[in-house]
Coordinates of C-alpha atoms in Angstrom, one line a residue:
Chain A
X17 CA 4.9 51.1 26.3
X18 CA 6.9 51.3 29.4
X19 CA 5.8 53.6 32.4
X20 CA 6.7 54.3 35.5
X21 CA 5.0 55.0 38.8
X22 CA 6.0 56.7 42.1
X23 CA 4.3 55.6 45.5
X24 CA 4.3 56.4 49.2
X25 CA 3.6 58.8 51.8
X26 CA 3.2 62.7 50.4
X27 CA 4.6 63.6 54.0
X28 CA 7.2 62.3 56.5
X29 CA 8.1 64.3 60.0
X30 CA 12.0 65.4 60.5
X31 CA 14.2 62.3 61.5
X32 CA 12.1 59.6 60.0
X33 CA 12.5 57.5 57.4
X34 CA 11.3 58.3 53.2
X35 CA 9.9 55.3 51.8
X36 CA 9.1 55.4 47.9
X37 CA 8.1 52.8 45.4
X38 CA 8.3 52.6 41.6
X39 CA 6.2 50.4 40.0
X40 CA 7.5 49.3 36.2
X41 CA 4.6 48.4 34.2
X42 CA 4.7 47.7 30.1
X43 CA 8.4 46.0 30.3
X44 CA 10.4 43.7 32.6
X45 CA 12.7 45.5 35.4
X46 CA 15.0 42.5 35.4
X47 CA 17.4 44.9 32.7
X48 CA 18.6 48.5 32.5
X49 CA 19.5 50.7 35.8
X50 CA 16.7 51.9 37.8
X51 CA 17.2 55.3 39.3
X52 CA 16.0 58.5 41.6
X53 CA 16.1 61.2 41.3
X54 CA 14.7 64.3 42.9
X55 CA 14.2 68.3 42.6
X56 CA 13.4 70.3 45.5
X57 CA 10.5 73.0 44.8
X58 CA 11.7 76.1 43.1
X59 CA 15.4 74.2 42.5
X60 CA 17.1 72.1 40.3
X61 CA 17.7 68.2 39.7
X62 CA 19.2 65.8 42.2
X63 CA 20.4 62.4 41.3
X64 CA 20.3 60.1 44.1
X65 CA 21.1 56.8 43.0
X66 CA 20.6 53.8 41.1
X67 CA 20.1 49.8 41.4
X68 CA 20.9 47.7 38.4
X69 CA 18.8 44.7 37.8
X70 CA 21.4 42.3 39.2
X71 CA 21.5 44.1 42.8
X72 CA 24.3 46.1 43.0
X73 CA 23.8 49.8 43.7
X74 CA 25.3 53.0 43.3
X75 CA 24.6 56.5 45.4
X76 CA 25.0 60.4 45.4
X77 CA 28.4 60.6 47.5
X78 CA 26.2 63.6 49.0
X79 CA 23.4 60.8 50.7
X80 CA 25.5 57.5 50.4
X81 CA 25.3 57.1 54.2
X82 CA 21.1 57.8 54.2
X83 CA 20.5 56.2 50.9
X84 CA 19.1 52.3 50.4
X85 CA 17.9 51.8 47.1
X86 CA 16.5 48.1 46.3
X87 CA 15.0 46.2 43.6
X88 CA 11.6 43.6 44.0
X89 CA 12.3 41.5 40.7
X90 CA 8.5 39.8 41.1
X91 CA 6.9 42.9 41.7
X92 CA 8.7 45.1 39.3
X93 CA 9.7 47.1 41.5
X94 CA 12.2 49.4 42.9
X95 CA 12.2 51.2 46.0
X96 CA 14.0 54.1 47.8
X97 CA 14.6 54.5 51.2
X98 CA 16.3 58.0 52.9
X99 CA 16.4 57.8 56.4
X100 CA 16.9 60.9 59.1
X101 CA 15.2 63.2 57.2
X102 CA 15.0 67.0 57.2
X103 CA 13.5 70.1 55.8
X104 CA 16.1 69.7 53.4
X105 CA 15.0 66.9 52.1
X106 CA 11.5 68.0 50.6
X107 CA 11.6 67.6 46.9
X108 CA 9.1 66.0 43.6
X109 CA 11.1 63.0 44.0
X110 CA 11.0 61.4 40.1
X111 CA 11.9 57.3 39.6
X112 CA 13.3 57.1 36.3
X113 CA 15.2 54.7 34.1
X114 CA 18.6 54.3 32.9
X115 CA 20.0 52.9 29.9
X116 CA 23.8 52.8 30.6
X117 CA 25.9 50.4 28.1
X118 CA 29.4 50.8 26.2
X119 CA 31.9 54.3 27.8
X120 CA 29.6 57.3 26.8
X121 CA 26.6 55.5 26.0
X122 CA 24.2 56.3 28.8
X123 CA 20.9 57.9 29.1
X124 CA 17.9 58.9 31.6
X125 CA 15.3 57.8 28.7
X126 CA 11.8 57.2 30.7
X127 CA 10.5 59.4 34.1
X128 CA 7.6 58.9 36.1
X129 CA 5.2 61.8 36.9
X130 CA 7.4 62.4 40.1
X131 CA 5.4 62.5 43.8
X132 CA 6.0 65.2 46.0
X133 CA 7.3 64.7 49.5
X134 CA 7.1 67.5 52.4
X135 CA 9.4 67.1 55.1
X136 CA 7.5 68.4 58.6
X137 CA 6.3 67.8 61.9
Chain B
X4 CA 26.0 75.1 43.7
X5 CA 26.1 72.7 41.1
X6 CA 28.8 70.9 39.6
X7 CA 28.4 71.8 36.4
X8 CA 27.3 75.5 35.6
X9 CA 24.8 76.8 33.3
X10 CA 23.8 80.5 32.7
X11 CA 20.4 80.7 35.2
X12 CA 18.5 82.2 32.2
X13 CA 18.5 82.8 28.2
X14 CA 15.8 84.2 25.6
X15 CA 14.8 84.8 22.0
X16 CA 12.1 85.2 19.6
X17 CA 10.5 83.1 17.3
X18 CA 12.4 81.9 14.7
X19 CA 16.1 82.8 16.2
X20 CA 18.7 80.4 17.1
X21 CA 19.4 80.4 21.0
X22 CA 22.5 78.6 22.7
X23 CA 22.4 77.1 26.2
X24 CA 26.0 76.6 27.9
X25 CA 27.1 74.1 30.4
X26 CA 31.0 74.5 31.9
X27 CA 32.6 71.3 34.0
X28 CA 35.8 70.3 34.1
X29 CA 38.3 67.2 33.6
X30 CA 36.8 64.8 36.0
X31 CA 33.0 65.1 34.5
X32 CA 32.5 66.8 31.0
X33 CA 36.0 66.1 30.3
X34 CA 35.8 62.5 30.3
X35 CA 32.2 61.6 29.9
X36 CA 30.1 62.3 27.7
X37 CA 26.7 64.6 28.7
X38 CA 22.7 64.6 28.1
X39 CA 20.2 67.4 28.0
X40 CA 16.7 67.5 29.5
X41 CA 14.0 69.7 28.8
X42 CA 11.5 70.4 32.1
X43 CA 8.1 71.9 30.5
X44 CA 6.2 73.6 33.8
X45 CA 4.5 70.9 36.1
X46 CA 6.3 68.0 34.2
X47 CA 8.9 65.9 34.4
X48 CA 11.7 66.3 32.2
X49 CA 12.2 64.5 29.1
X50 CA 15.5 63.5 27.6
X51 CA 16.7 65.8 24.5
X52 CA 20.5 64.9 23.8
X53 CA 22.7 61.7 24.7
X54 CA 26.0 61.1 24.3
X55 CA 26.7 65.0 23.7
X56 CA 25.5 65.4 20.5
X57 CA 22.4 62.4 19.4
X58 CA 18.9 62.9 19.4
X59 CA 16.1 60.1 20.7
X60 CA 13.8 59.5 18.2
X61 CA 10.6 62.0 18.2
X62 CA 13.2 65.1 19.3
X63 CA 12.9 67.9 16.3
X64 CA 16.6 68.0 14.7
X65 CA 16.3 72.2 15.9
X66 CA 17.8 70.6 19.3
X67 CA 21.3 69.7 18.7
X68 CA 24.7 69.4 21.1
X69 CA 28.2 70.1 21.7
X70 CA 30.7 69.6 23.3
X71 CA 34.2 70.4 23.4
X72 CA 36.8 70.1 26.3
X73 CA 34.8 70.7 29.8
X74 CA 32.3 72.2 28.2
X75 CA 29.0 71.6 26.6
X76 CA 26.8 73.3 24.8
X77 CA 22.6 73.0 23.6
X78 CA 21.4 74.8 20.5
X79 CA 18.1 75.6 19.7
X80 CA 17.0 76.6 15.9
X81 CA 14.1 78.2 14.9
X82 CA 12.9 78.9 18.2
X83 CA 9.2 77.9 19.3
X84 CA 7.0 79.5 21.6
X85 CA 6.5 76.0 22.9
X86 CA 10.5 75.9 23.4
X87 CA 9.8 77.8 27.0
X88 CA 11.1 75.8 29.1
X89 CA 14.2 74.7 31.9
X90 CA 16.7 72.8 30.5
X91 CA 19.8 71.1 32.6
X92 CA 22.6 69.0 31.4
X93 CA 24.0 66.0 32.9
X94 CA 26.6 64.1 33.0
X95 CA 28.9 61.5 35.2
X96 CA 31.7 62.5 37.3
X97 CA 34.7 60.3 37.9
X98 CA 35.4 61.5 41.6
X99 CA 37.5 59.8 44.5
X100 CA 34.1 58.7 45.7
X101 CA 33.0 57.0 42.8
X102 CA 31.0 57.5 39.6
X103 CA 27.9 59.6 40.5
X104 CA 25.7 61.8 37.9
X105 CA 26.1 65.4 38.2
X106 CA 23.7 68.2 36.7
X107 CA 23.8 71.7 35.7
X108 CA 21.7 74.0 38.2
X109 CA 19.2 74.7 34.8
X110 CA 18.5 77.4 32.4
X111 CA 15.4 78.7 32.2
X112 CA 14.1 79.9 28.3
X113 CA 11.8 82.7 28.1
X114 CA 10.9 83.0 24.5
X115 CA 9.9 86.1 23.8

């Protein structure tokens, strides 16, 4: 069985940088497309972007320019980072996988618990 | 405001069939195809539908999708108490930016 697990600081001050982790456990990371996304309290869902086991990335047109998503093939892991944060940015922030094969074959199919992040000084 | 619009809220009692829309247009629903979620309180959501209209193994067949056009749609038969939930469809949109996944701003069920 497959899970995934969020990590990192539950609060970052205006400016600074987000740093999450998602720890794979029960199945390899080196396949699929890893994603994030995340859902601000009260709101709806928020994709932010994916890293596919070979590297290459894909982002939100919204946070492109604040978004680094990488991958840590002997860890199993994937990590986000969202730099000059704000207010704005205070969400359950969910890592979650994505199966994504032949045109209109795609699929969020396994979420982690989500971790909450509060954006304040 | 969401790229692809759902109505905020929808209800029924036990037993009836309820209907969920989602409206996009040519450069999303129109060319891709969509998923639903369902978001129980305090959890994160779990996948429903892919590819517009299949269900993952363990989803009841009540849940079934559509899609026709720019538009999607989520019925639920024989509504369950246990049904009450937000649900938000997804899907990719082909824009000058590049591919990114878009969602529905969610429909909350009240069952009642």
């Amino acid at each position: 069985q497959v899970l995934l697990q969020e990590s990192g600081p539950g609060l970052v001050k205006p400016s600074e940088t987000l740093s999450l982790t998602c720890t794979v456990s029960g199945g390899s990371i080196s396949t699929y497309y890893w994603s994030w996304i995340r859902q601000p309290p009260g709101k709806g869902l928020e994709w932010i972007g994916y890293v596919y086991y070979s590297g290459s990335t894909n982002s939100n047109p919204s946070l492109k320019s604040r978004v680094t998503i990488s991958l840590d093939t002997p860890k199993n892991q994937f990590s986000l980072e969202l730099n000059s944060v704000t207010a704005a940015d205070t969400a359950v922030y969910y890592c979650v996988r994505l199966d994504y094969g032949d045109p209109g074959f795609w699929y969020f199919d396994l979420w982690g618990r989500g971790t909450l992040v509060t954006v304040s000084s | 405001h969401s790229v692809l619009t759902q109505p905020p809220s929808a209800s029924g009692t036990p037993g009836q069939r309820v209907t969920i829309s989602c409206s996009g247009s040519s450069s999303n629903i129109g060319s891709n195809t969509v998923n639903w979620f369902q978001q129980l309180p305090g959890t994160a959501p779990k996948l429903l539908i892919y590819s517009s209209n299949q269900r993952p193994s363990g989803v009841p067949d009540r849940f079934s999708g559509s899609k026709s056009a720019t538009s999607a749609s989520l019925a639920i038969s024989g509504l369950q108490s246990e049904d009450e939930a937000d649900y938000y469809c997804a899907t990719w949109d082909d824009s000058l930016n590049g591919p990114s996944v878009v969602f529905g701003g969610g429909t909350k069920l009240t069952v009642l």
